[in-house]
Coordinates of C-alpha atoms and ligand atoms in Angstrom, one line a residue:
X26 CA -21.8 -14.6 -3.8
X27 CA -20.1 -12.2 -6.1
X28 CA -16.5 -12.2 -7.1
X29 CA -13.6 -10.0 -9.2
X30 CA -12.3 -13.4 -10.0
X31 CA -8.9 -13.2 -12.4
X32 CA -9.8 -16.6 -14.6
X33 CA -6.1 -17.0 -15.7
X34 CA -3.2 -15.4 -17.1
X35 CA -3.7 -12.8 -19.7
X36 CA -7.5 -12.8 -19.4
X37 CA -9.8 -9.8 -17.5
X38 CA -11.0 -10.3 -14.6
X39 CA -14.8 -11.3 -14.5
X40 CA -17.5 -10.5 -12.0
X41 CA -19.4 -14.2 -11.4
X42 CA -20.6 -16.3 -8.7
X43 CA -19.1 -18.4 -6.8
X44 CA -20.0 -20.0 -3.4
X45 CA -19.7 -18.5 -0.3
X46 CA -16.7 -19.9 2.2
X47 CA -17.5 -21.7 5.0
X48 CA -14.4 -21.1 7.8
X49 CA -13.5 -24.1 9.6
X50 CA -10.5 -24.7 12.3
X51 CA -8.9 -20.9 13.1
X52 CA -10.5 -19.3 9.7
X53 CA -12.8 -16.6 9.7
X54 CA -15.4 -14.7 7.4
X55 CA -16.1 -11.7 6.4
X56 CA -18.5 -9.6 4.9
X57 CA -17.1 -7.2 2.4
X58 CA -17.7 -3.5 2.8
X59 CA -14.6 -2.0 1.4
X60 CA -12.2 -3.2 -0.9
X61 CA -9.6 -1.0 -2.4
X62 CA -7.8 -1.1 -5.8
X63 CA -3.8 -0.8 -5.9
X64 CA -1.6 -1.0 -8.8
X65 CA -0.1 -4.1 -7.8
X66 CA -3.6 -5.3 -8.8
X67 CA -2.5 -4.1 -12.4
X68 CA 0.9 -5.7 -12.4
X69 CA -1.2 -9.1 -11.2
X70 CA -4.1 -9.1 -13.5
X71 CA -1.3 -8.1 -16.4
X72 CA 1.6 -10.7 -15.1
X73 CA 2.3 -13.7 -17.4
X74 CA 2.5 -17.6 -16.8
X75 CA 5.4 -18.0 -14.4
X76 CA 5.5 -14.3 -13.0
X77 CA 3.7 -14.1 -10.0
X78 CA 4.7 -16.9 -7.7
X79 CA 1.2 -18.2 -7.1
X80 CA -1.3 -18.4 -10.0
X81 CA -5.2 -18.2 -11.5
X82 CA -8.0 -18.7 -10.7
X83 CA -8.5 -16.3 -7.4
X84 CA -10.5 -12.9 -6.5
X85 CA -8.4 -10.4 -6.5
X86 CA -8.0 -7.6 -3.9
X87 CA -5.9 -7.3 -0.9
X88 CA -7.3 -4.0 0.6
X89 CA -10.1 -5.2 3.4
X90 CA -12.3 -4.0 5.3
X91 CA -15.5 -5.5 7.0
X92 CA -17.7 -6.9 9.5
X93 CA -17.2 -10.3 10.8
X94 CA -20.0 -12.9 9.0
X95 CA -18.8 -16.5 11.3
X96 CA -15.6 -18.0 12.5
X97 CA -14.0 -21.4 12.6
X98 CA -14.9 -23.3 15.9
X99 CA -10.9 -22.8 16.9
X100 CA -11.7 -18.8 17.0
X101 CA -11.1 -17.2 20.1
X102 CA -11.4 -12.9 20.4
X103 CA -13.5 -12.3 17.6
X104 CA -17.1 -12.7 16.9
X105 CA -19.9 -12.3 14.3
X106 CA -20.9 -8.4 14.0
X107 CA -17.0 -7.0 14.6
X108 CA -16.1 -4.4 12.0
X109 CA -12.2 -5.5 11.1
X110 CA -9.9 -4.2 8.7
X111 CA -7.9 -7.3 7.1
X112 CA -3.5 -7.0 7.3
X113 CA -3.3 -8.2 3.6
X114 CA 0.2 -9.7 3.3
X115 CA -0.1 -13.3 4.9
X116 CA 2.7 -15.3 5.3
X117 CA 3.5 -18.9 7.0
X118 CA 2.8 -18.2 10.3
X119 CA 4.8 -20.3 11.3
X120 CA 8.9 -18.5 10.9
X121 CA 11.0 -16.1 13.1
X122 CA 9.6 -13.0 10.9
X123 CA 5.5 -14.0 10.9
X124 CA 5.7 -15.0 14.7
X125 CA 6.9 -11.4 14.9
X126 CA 4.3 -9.7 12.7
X127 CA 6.3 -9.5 10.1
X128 CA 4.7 -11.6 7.7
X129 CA 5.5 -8.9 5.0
X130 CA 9.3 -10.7 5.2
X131 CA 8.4 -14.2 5.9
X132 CA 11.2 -16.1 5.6
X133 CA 9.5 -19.0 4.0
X134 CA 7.6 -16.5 1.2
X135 CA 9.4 -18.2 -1.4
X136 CA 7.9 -21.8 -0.7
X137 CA 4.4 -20.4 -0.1
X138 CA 1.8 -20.6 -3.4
X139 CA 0.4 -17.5 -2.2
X140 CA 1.4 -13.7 -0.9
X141 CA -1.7 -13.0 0.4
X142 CA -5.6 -12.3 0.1
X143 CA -6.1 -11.4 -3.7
X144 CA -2.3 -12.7 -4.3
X145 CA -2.9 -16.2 -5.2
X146 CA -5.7 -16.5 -2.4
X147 CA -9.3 -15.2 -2.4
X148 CA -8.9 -11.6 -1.9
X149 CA -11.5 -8.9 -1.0
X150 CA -13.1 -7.8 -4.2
X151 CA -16.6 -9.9 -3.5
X152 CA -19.3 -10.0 -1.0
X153 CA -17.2 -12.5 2.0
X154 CA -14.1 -13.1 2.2
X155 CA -12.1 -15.6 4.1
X156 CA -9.3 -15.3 6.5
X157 CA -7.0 -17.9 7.6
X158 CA -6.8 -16.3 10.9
X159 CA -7.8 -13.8 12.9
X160 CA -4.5 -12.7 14.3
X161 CA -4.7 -10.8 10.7
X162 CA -8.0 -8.8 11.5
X163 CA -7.3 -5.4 13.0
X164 CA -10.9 -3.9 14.6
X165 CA -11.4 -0.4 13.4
X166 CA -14.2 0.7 15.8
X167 CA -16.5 3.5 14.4
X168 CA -13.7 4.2 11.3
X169 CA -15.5 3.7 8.1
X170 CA -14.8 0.8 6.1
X171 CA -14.0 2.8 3.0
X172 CA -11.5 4.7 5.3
X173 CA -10.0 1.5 6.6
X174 CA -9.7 -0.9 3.8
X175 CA -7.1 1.4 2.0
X176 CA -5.4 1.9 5.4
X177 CA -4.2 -2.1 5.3
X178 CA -2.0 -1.0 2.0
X179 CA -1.6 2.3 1.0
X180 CA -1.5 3.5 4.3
X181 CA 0.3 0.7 5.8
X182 CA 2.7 0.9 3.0
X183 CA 3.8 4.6 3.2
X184 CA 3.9 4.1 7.4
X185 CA 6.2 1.3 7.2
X186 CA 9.0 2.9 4.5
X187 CA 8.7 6.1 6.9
X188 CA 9.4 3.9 9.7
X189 CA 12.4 2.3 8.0
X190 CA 14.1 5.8 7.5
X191 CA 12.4 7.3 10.8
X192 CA 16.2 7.8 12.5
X193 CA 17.0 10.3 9.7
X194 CA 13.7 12.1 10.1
X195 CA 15.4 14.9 12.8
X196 CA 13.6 17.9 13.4
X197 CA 13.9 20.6 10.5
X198 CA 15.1 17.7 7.8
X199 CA 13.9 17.8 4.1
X200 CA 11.5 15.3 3.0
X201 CA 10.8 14.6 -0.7
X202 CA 8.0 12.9 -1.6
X203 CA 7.7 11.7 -5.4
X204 CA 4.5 10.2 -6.8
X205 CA 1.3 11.9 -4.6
X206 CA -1.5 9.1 -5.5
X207 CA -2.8 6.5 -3.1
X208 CA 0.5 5.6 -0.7
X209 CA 1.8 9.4 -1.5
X210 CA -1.0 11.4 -0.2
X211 CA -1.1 9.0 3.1
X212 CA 2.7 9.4 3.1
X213 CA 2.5 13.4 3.4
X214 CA -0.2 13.1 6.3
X215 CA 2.0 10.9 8.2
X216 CA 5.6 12.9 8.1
X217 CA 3.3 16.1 9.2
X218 CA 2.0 13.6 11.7
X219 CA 4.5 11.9 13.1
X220 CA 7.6 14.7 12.9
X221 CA 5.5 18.2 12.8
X222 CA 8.7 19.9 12.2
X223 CA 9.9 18.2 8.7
X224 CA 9.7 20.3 5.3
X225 CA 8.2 18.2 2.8
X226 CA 8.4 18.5 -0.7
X227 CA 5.9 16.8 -3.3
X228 CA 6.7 16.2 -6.7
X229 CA 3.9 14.7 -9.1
X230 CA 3.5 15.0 -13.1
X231 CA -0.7 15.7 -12.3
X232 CA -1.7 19.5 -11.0
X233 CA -4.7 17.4 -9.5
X234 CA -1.8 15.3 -7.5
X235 CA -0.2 18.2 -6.5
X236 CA -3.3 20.0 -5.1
X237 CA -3.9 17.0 -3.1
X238 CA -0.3 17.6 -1.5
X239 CA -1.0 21.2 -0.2
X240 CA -4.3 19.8 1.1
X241 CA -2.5 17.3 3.0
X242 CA 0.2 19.1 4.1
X243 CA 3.4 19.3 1.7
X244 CA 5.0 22.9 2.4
X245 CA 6.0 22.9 -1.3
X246 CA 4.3 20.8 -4.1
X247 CA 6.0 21.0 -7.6
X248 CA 5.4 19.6 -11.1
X249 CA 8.1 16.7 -12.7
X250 CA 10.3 18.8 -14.8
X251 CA 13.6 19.0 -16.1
X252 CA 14.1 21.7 -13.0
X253 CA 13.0 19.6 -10.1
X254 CA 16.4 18.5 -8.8
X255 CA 17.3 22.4 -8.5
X256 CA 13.8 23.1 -7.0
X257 CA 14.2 20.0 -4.4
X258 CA 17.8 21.4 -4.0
X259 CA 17.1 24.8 -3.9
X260 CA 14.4 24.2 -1.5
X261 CA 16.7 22.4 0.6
X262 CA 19.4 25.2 1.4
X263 CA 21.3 23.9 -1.6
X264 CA 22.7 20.4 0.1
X265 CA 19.8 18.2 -0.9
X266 CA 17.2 16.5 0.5
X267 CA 17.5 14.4 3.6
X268 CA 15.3 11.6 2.5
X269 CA 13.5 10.6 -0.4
X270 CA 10.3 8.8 -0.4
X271 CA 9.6 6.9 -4.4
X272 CA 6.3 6.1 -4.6
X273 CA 6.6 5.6 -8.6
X274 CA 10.0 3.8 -8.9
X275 CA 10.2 4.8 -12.4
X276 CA 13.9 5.1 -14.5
X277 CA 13.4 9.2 -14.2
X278 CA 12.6 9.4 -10.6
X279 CA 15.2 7.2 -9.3
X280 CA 17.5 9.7 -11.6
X281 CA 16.0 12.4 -9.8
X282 CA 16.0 11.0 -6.5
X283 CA 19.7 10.1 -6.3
X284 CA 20.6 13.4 -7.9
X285 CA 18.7 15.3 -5.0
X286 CA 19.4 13.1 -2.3
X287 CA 22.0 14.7 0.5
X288 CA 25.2 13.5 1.6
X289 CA 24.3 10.7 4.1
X290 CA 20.7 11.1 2.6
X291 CA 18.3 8.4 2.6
X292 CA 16.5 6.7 0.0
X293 CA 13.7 5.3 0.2
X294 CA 12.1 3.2 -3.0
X295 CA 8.6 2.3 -2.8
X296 CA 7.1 2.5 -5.8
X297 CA 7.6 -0.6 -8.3
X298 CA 7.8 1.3 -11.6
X299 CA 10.9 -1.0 -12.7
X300 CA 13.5 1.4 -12.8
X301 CA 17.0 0.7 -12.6
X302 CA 19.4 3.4 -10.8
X303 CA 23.5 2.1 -10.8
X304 CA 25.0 1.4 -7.2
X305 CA 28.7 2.4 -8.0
X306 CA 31.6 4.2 -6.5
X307 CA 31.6 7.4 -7.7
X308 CA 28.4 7.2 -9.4
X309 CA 24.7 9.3 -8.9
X310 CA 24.1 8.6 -5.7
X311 CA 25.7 10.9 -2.9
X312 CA 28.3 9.8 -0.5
X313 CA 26.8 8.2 2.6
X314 CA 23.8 7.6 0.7
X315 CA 21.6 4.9 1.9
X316 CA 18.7 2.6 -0.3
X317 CA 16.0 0.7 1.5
X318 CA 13.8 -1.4 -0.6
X319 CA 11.0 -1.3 1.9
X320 CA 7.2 -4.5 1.1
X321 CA 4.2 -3.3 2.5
X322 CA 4.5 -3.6 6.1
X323 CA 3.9 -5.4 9.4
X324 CA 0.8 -6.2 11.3
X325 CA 2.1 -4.0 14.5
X326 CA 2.3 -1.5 12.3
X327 CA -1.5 -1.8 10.7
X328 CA -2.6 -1.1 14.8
X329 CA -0.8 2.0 14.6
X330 CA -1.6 3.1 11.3
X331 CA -5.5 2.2 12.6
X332 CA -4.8 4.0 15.5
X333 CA -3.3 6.9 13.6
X334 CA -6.8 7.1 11.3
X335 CA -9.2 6.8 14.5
X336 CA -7.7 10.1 15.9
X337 CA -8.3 11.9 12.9
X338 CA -4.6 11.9 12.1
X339 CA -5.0 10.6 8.7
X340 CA -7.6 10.8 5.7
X341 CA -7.7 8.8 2.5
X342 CA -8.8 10.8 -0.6
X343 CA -11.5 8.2 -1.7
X344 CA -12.8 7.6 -4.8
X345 CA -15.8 4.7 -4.5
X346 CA -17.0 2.5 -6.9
X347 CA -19.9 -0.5 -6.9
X348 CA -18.6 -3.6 -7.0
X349 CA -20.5 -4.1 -10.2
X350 CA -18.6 -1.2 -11.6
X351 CA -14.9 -2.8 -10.7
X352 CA -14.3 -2.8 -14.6
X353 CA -14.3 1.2 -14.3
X354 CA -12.5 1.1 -11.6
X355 CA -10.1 -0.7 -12.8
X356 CA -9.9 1.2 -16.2
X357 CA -9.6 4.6 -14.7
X358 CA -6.6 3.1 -12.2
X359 CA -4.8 2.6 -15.6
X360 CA -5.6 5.4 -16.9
X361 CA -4.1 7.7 -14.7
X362 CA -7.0 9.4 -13.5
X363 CA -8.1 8.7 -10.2
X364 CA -8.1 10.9 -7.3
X365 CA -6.6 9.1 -4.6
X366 CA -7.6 5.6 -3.8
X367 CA -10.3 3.9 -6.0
X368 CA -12.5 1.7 -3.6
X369 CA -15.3 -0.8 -4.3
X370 CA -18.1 -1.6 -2.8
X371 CA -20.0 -4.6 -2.4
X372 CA -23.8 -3.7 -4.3
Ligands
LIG679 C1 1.3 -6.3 -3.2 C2 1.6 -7.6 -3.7 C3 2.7 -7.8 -4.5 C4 3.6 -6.7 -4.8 C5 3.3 -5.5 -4.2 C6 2.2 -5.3 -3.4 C7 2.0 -4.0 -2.8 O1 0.8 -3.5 -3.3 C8 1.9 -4.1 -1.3 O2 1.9 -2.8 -0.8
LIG680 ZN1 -1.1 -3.0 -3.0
LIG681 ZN1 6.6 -17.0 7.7

């Protein structure tokens, strides 16, 4: 079958063959029909010796959707033929956290040679891939796989840190959200979704980006500037901004995130961009001000966010690509210049 296999550090990743998986015990197969491409694909495929804490060779990809191909003989629930959607950060299985679906903060991560499908395991960018067990396959009925398999990350991703900050999310409270690509244009969808009454604010450097965030629902979209923290503030009645979302992470939004942050604001960092912001008494961040650091998310969570997509709730801005064309992909995901969620699929 064809692969996106990453060779080794500091080496492209190469479309090849390599056989097909056979799942024994609990493991299942599937058959490819979506897989998307995230930037911690990037920060993988461009990660020295030592960095990651599992390493090359493996097929990357950890956005999944697809139709069941066989399962181990210890399978029980799901059979050849269901379309799935694959929850991407596996864990032990075994701890306090995965036995609660919350493999995202497995307790044991640190021992395991692997995160996850395309994280030091097989991941999704081929024809099959296997799962180590079903409990991580979410069905997704009549969705369509290119709607789903970006669901399992950058809209599983966006749900969970919105979760994590839900109590501040009263009704008439000022949402920023900063970075409108994949996980930011789902993030919009789902504060209009889940808390109709929030004003959100969406701040991108691309006009395209910020386009996208009147289409999916920001009440004001502006472009990074010098200004922003008066606009967020201004638009805020002047005290700030209840909570904001960081989907880029970067030295000069966490500046402008803690400088338009509210007393007893919330903020929320998502993006990993690698910026530093200092934690000090006084220092830029308001008082009362809270940080949550919030990974992907948890497999209850994926049900929902499934859930959410299957009542028309939420849709992914889509850009798709052959599997054969992954190298474009990928280039154009570096590049800046995607429009929404780059997805491949299997040709
Ligand atoms: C995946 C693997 C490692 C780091 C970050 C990620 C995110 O894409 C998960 O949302
Ligand atoms: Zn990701
Ligand atoms: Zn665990």
């Amino acid at each position: 079958m064809r692969a996106l296999r990453l060779p080794d550090w500091g080496l492209p990743p190469v479309l090849t063959d390599v056989d097909r998986p056979t799942p024994r015990d609990g493991e299942v197969l599937l058959r490819v029909e979506a897989a998307g491409l995230c930037h911690s694909d990037l920060h993988v495929i461009d990660a020295s010796p030592g960095g990651m804490p599992f390493r090359p060779p493996f097929t990357l990809g950890h956005e999944i959707a697809g139709r069941v191909a066989a399962v181990g003989p210890a399978v029980a629930g799901i059979a050849p033929g269901d379309r799935v959607a694959v929850y991407g950060p596996w864990g032990c299985g075994e701890c306090r956290r995965c036995s609660a679906g919350r493999d995202n903060y497995c307790d044991r991560r640190s021992e395991l040679p692997w995160a996850g499908a395309g994280l030091g395991l097989d991941g999704g960018m081929a024809e099959y891939v296997l799962v180590p067990s079903a409990r991580h396959l979410e069905p997704i009925g009549e969705l369509d796989p290119v709607q789903a398999a970006p669901l399992t990350d950058a809209g599983l991703t966006p749900y969970h840190a919105i979760q994590k900050c839900r109590p501040a999310l009263l009704e008439g409270s000022t949402v920023a959200v900063i970075g409108v690509g994949g996980l930011g244009h789902l993030a919009i969808q789902i504060l209009r979704t889940l808390t109709p009454s929030l004003f959100v604010l969406a701040v991108d450097v691309r006009e395209e980006a910020l386009a996208l965030a009147d289409r999916c629902g920001a009440h004001l979209s502006t472009r990074m500037s010098a200004d922003t923290g008066r606009v967020l503030r201004d638009a805020s009645g002047g005290y700030g901004v209840d909570v904001v979302l960081d989907f880029a992470g970067t030295e000069s939004t966490l500046d402008l995130s803690a400088r338009s942050l509210r007393a007893d604001g919330e903020l929320v960092v998502v993006g990993s961009g690698g910026g530093r912001l200092s934690v000090r008494k006084p220092g830029p961040l308001p008082q009362g001000g809270r940080i949550s650091l919030p990974f992907w998310g948890t497999r209850p969570e994926l049900t929902e966010v499934i859930s959410l997509a299957r009542s028309g709730a939420l849709r992914v801005e889509v850009e798709r690509f052959p599997l054969s064309a992954a190298g474009e992909a990928l280039a154009r995901l570096r590049a800046g210049q995607l429009k929404g969620r780059a997805v491949l699929v299997p040709d």
